[in-house]
Coordinates of C-alpha atoms and ligand atoms in Angstrom, one line a residue:
X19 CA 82.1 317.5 112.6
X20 CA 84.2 314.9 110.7
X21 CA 82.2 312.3 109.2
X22 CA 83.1 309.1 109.2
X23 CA 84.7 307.3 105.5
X24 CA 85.7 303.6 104.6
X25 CA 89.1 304.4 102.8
X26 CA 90.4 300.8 103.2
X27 CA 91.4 299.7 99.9
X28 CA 91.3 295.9 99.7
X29 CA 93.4 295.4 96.3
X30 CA 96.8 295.2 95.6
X31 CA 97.9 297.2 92.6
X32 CA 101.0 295.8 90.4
X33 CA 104.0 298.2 90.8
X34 CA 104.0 299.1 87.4
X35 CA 100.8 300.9 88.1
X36 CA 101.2 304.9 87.3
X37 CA 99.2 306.9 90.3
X38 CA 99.2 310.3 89.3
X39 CA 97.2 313.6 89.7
X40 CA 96.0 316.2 86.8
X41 CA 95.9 319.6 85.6
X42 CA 94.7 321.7 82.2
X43 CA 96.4 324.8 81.2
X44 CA 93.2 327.2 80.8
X45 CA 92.6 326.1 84.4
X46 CA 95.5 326.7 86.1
X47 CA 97.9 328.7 84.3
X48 CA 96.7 332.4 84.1
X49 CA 99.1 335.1 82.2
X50 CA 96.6 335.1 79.6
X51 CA 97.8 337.8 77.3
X52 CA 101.7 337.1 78.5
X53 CA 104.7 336.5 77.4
X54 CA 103.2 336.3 73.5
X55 CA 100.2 334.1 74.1
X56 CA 97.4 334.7 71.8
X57 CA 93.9 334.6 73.1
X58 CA 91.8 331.7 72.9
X59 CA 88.1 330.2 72.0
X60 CA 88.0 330.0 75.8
X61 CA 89.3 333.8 76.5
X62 CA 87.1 335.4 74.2
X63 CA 83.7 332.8 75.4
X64 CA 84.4 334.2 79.3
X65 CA 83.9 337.5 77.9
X66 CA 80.1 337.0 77.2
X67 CA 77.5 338.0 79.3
X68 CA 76.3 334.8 81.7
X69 CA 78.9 332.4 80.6
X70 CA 80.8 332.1 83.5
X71 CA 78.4 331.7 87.2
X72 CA 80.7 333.9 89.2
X73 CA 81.8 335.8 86.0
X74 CA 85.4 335.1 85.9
X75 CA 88.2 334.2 83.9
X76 CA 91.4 332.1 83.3
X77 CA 93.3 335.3 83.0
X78 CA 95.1 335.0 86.5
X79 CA 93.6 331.7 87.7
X80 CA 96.2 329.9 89.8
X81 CA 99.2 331.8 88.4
X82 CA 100.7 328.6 87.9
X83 CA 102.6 330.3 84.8
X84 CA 104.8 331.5 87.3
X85 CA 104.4 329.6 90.3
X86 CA 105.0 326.8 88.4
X87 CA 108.2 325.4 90.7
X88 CA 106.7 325.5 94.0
X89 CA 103.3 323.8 92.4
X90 CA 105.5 321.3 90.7
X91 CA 107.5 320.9 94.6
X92 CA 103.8 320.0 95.4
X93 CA 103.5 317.5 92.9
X94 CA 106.4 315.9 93.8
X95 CA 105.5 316.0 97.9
X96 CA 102.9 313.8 97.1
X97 CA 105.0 310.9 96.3
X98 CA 103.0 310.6 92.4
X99 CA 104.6 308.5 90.0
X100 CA 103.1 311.2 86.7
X101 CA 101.6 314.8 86.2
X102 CA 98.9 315.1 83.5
X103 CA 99.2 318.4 81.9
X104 CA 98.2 320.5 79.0
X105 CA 99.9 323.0 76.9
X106 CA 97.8 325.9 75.9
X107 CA 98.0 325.5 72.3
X108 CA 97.4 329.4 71.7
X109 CA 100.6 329.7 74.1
X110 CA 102.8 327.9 71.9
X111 CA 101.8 328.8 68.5
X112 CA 99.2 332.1 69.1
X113 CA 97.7 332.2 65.7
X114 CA 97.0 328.5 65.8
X115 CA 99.7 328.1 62.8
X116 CA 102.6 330.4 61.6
X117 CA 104.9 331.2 63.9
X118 CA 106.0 329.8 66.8
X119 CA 106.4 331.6 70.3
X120 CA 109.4 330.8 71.8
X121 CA 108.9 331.7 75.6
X122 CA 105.7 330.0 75.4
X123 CA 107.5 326.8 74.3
X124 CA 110.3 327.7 76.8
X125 CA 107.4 327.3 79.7
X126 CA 106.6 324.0 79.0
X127 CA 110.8 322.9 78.3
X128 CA 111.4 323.9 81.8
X129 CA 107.8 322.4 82.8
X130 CA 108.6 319.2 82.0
X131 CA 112.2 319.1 82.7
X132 CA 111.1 320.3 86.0
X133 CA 109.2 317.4 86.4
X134 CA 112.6 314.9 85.4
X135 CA 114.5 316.8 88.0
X136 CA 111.8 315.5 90.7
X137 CA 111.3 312.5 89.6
X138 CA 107.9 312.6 88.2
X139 CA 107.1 311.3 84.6
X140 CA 105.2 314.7 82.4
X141 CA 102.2 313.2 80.9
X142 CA 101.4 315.8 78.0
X143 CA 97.7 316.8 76.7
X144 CA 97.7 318.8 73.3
X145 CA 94.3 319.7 73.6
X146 CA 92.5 320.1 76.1
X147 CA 89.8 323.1 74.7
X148 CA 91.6 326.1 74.6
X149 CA 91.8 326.6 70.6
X150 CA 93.5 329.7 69.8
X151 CA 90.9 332.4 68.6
X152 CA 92.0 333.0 64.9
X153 CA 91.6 329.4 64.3
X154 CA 88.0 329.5 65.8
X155 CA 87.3 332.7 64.2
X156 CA 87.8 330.4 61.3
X157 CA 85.2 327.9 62.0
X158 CA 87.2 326.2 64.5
X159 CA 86.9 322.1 64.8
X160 CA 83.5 322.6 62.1
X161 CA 86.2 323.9 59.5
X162 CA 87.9 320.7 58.1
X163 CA 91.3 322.7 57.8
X164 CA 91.6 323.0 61.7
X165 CA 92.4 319.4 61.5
X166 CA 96.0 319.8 59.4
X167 CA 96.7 322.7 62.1
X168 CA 96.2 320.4 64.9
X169 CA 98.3 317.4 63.4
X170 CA 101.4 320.4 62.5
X171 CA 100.6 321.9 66.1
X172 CA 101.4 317.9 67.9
X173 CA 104.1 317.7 65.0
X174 CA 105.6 320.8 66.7
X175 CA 105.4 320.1 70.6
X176 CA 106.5 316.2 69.7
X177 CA 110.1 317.9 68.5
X178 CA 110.0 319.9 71.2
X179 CA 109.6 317.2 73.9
X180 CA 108.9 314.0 72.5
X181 CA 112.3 313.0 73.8
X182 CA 111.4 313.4 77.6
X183 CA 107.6 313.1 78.2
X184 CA 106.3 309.7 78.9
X185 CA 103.0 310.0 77.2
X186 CA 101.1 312.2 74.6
X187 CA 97.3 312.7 74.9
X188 CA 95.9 314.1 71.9
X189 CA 92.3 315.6 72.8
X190 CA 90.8 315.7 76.3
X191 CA 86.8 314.7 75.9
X192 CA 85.5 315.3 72.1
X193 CA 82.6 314.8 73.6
X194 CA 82.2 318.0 75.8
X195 CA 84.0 320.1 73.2
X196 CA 81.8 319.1 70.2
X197 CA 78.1 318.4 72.7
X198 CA 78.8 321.4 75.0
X199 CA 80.9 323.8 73.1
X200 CA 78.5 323.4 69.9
X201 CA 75.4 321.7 70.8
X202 CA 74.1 323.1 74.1
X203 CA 76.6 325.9 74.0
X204 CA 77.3 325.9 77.7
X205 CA 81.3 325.7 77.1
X206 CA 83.4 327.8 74.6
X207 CA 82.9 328.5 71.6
X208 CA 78.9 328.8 72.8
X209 CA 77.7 327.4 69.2
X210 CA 74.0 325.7 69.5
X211 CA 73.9 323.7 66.7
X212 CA 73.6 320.0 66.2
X213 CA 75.2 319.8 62.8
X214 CA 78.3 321.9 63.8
X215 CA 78.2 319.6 66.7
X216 CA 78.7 316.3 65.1
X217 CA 81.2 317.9 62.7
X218 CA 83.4 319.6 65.0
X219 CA 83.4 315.6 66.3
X220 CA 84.2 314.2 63.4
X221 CA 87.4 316.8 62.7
X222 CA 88.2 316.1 66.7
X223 CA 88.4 312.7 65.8
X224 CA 90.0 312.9 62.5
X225 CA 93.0 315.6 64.2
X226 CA 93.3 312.9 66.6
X227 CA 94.2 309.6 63.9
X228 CA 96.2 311.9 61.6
X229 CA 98.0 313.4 65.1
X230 CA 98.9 310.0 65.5
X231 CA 100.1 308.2 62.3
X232 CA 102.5 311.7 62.0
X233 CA 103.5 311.6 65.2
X234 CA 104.8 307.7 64.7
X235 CA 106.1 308.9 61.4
X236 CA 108.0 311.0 63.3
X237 CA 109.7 308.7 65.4
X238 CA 107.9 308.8 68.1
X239 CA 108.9 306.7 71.0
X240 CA 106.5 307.7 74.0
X241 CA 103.1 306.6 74.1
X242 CA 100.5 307.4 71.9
X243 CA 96.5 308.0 72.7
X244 CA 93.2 309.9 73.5
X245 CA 90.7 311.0 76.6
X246 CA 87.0 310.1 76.6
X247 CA 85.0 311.2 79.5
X248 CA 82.4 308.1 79.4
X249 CA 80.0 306.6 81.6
X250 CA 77.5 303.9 82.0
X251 CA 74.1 305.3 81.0
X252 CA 71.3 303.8 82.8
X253 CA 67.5 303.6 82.6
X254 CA 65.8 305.7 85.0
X255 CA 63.1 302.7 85.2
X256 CA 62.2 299.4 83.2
X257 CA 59.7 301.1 81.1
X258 CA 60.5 300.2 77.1
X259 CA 61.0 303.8 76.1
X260 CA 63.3 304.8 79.1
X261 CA 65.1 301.6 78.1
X262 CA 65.4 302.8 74.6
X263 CA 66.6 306.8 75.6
X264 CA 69.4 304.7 77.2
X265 CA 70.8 302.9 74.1
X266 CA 69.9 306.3 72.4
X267 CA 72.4 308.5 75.1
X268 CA 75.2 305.7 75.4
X269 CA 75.3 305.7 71.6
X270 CA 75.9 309.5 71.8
X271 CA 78.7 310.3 74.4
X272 CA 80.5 306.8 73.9
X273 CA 79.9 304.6 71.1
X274 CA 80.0 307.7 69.2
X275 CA 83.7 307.8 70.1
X276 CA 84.7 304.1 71.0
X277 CA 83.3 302.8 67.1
X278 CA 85.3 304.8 65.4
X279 CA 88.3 304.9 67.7
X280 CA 88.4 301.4 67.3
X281 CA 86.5 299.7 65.0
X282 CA 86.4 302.1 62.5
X283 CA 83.0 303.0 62.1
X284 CA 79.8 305.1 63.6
X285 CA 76.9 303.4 65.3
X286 CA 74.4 303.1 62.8
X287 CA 71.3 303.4 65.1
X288 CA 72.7 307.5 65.6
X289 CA 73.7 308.1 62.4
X290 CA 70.0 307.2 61.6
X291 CA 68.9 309.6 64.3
X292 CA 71.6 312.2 63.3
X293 CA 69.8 312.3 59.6
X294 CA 70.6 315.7 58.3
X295 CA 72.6 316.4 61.0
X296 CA 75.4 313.5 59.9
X297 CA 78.8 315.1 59.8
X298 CA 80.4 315.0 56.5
X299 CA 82.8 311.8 56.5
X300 CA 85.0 311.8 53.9
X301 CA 87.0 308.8 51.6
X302 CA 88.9 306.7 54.5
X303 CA 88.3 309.3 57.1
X304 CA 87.7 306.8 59.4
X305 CA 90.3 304.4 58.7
X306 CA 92.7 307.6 59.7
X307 CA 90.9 307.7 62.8
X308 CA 91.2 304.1 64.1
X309 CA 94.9 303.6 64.4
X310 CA 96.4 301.6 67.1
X311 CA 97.4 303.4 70.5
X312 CA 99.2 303.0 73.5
X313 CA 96.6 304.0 75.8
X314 CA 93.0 305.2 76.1
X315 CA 92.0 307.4 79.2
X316 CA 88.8 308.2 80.6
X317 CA 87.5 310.4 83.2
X318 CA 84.8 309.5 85.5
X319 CA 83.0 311.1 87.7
X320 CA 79.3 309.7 87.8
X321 CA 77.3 307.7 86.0
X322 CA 74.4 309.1 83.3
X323 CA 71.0 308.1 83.9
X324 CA 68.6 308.4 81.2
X325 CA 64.6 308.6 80.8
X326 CA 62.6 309.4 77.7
X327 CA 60.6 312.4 79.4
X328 CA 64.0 314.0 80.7
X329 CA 62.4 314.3 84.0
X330 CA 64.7 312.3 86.0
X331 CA 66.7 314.3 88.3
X332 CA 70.1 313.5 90.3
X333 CA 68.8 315.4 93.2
X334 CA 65.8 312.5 94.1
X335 CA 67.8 309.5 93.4
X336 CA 69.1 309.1 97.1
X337 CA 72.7 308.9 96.3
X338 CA 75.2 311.2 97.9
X339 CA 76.1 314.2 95.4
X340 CA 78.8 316.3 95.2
X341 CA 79.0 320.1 95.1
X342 CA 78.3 320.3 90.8
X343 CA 75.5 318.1 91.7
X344 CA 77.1 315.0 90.0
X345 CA 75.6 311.7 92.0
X346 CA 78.5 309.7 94.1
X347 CA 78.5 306.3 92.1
X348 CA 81.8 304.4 92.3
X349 CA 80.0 300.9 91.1
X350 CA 79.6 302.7 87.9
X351 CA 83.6 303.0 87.1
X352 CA 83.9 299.3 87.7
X353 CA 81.1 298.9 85.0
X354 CA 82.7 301.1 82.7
X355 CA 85.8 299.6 82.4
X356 CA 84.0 295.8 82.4
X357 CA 82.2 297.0 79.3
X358 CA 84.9 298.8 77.6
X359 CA 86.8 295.5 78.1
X360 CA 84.1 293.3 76.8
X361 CA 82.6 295.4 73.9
X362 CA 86.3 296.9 72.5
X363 CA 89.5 295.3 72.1
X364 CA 90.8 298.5 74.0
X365 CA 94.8 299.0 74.9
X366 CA 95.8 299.4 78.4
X367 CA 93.3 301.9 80.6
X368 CA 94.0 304.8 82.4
X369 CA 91.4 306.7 84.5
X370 CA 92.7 310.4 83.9
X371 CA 90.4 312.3 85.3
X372 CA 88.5 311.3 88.8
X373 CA 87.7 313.7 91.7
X374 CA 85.0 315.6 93.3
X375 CA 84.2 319.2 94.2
X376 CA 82.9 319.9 97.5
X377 CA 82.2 322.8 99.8
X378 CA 85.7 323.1 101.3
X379 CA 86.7 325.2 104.2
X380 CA 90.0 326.5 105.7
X381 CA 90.6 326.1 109.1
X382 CA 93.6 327.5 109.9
X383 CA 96.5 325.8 107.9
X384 CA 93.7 322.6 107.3
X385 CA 91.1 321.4 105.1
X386 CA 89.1 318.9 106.4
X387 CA 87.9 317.4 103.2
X388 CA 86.9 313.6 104.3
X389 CA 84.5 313.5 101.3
X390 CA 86.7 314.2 98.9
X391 CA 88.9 312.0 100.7
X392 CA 86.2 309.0 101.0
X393 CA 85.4 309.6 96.8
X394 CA 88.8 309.2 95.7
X395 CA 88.7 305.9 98.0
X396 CA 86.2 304.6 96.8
X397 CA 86.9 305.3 92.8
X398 CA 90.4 303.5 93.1
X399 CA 88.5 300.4 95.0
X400 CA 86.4 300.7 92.0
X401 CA 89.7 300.6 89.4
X402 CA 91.4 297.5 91.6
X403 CA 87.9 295.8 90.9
X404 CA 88.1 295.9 87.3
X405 CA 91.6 295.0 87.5
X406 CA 91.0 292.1 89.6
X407 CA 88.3 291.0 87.4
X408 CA 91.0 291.0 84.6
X409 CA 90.9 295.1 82.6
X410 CA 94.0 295.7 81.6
X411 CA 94.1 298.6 84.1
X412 CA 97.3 300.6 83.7
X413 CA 96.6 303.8 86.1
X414 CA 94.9 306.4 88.1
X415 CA 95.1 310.1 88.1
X416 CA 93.0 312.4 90.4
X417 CA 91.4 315.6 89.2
X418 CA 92.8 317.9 90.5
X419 CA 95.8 319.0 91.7
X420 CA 94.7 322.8 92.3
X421 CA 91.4 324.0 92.7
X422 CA 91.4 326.0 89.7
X423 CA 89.0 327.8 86.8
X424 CA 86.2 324.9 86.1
X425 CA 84.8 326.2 83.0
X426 CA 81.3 327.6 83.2
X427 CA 81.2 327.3 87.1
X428 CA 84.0 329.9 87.6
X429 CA 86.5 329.4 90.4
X430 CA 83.2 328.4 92.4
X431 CA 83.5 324.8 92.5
X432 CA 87.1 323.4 94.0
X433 CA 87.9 320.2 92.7
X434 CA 91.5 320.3 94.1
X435 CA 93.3 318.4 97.0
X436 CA 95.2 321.3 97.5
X437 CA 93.0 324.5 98.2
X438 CA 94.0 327.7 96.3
X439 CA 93.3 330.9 97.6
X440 CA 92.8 333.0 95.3
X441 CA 93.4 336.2 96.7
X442 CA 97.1 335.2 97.9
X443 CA 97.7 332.0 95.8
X444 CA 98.6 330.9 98.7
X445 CA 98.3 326.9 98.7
X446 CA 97.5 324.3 101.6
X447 CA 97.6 320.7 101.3
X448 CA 94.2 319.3 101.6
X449 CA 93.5 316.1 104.2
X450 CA 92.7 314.4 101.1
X451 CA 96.2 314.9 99.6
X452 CA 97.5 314.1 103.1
X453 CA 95.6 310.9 102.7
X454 CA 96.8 310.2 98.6
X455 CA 100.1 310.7 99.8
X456 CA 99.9 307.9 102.7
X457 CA 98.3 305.9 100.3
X458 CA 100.8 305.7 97.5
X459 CA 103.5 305.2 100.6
X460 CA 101.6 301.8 101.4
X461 CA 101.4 300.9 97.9
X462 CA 104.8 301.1 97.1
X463 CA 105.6 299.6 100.4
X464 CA 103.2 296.7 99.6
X465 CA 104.5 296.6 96.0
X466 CA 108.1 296.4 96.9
X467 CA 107.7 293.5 99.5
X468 CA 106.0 291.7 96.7
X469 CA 108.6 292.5 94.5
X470 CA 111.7 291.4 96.7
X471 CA 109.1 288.5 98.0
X472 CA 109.1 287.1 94.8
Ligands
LIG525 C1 86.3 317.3 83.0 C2 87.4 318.2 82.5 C3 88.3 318.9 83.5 C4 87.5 319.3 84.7 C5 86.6 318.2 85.2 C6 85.8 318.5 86.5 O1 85.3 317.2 82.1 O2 88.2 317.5 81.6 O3 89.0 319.9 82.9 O4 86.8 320.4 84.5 O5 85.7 317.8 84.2

């Protein structure tokens, strides 16, 4: 049975408006020890016992390595205006610094120039988690000198194709790479340690400023910013101390970014909690972190609710949730965006990341994916609110293209609007791409009319 979705889409979107969908390397890309790739913090983390649910790894995953024309054919069916991508750092350069490996590089020449050839504009990601092992064998982001190896690592893909990408993304989500790779330890490199935590953020942040003022040095001429994966955190009742674990949680996953990102500082109220735990800031550090850019993306998928005895649990609120468990709360994007508007004098917004995982099934040459279909819907309503209500709202991406490796959850959750299987690679267009497709056809209808209507 079908059920029935709202997918009407009351606002208009300005033609300059970049609709996209996005990818990470780890995730999609496989040939893991190919070609001269090194292995990564995330090849060597799949290896332990209990990391992964279905205990898998990104060594095949969706082969895109070398299925990378027809997925990019895909891409380009879809009528996008941008593909978000990452290069596997440890790909490029395996050690993390010395030499360079020139088919790795090679990949992501004719990657992006296959993007040119179709029309779609390569939106690049430097980092999105997979560090290269010797580097993390090193210390990783906690060692200070992983932060010079970073800025010569963007140095070096800038040279390579700073002249044809649109956009450069420095780090995707500090926040999950410091708090879940080093705090909880449920992502790579499995660390449980607050302090290592809240210093591998601080050298995330730091790679990220530095990245930037070389990468302007440098001439560069495409645009310039970072990923957050943010959220409004709300009380899970009116009492005073649920109120209080609220401020406590936003001032952890954002304000713990957005301050110094751009206005130079840390919230003092965590760096009083933080106590011995406060990551060692050096001289001016932070005035290297909060430079300028040309864009900040986030990626949404629910909101954060917060309650002092951490007993609150997604699964009783009543809201719809999707297959990881995340509740279905579009409201909360539109809040997000209002706030970072109000609180931050923030460059234009892209959402980068939005999407859902749910229990898809194949029916023949179909998937009949309506919720996926209804939460995209309902997220992009969200964005046309907050660009209505005057956030300088500059696109929307949906994650993902592929169903692919998600992390600690194995290839068991499918996040893609195309379905992957995995035992053939063979790909089917999802009704929910069917339906992104149609959609970005009615835009650009309704955005040329307006155009030529004046
Ligand atoms: C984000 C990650 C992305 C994907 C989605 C579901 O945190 O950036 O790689 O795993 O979640």
């Amino acid at each position: 049975m079908t059920a029935s979705v709202s997918t009407a889409i009351p606002h208009d979107f300005p033609s300059s408006f970049v609709w996209g969908v996005a990818t990470s390397a780890f995730q999609i890309e496989g040939a893991a020890a190919e070609d001269g790739k090194g292995p990564s913090n995330w090849d060597r983390f799949c290896e332990r016992p209990g990391a992964i649910a279905d205990h898998s790894n990104g060594n095949t995953a969706c082969d895109h390595y070398y299925r990378w024309e027809p997925d990019l054919d895909l891409v380009a069916s879809l009528g996008v205006d941008a593909y978000r991508f990452s290069v596997s750092w440890p790909r490029v350069r395996p050690g993390g610094q010395g030499a360079w490996n020139a088919k790795g590089l090679d990949f992501y020449e004719r990657l992006v120039d296959g993007l040119l050839q179709r029309g779609v504009q390569p939106y690049l990601t430097l980092h999105h988690w997979d560090l290269p092992l010797e580097l993390q064998d090193a210390g990783g982001w906690a060692n200070r000198d992983t932060v010079f190896r970073f800025v010569e690592y963007a140095q070096g893909m800038h040279s390579r194709l700073g002249d044809r990408v649109a956009s450069i993304t420095t780090h995707n989500e500090p926040w999950v790479m410091a708090t879940l790779g080093h705090e909880t330890g449920l992502f790579a490199p499995g660390i449980r340690d607050r302090a290592t935590a809240m210093q591998a953020a601080h050298h995330l942040l730091l790679s990220h400023g530095l990245a930037v003022q070389a990468l302007r040095a440098d001439g560069c001429r495409c645009d310039l910013g970072i990923v957050l994966n943010l959220s409004p955190v709300q009380a899970a009742s009116s009492a005073a101390a649920d109120i209080a674990q609220a401020q406590h949680d936003d001032g952890r996953l954002l304000r713990w970014y957005m301050d110094p990102l751009f206005e130079a500082r840390y919230p003092d109220d965590i760096c009083a909690f933080l106590g011995p735990d406060m990551p060692r800031v050096e001289a001016d550090d932070l005035l290297q972190i909060a430079q300028p850019l040309d864009f900040l993306g986030i990626n949404y998928y629910s909101r954060s609710v917060a309650s002092a005895s951490g007993q609150w649990q997604a699964a009783h609120s009543g809201l719809a949730l999707t297959d990881m468990g995340w509740e279905i709360y579009p409201q909360g994007l539109t809040e997000l965006l209002l706030r970072l508007h109000r609180d931050y004098r923030v460059p234009p917004l892209f959402v980068t990341e939005n999407g859902g995982a749910f229990k898809d099934a194949l029916h023949g040459d179909r998937v009949h994916d309506a919720e996926r279909t209804a939460y995209i819907a309902a997220h992009i309503a969200a964005v046309g609110e907050a660009l209505r209500e005057g956030v300088p709202m500059a696109g929307y991406m949906v994650w993902s293209l592929l169903d692919n490796f998600e992390w600690a959850s194995g290839y068991e959750k499918r996040f893609g609007i195309v379905h992957v299987d995995y035992a053939t690679q063979q790909r089917t267009l999802k009704d929910s791409a069917l339906w992104y497709r149609d959609f970005l056809k009615t835009q650009r209808a309704a955005a040329d009319a307006g155009v030529r209507g004046g």
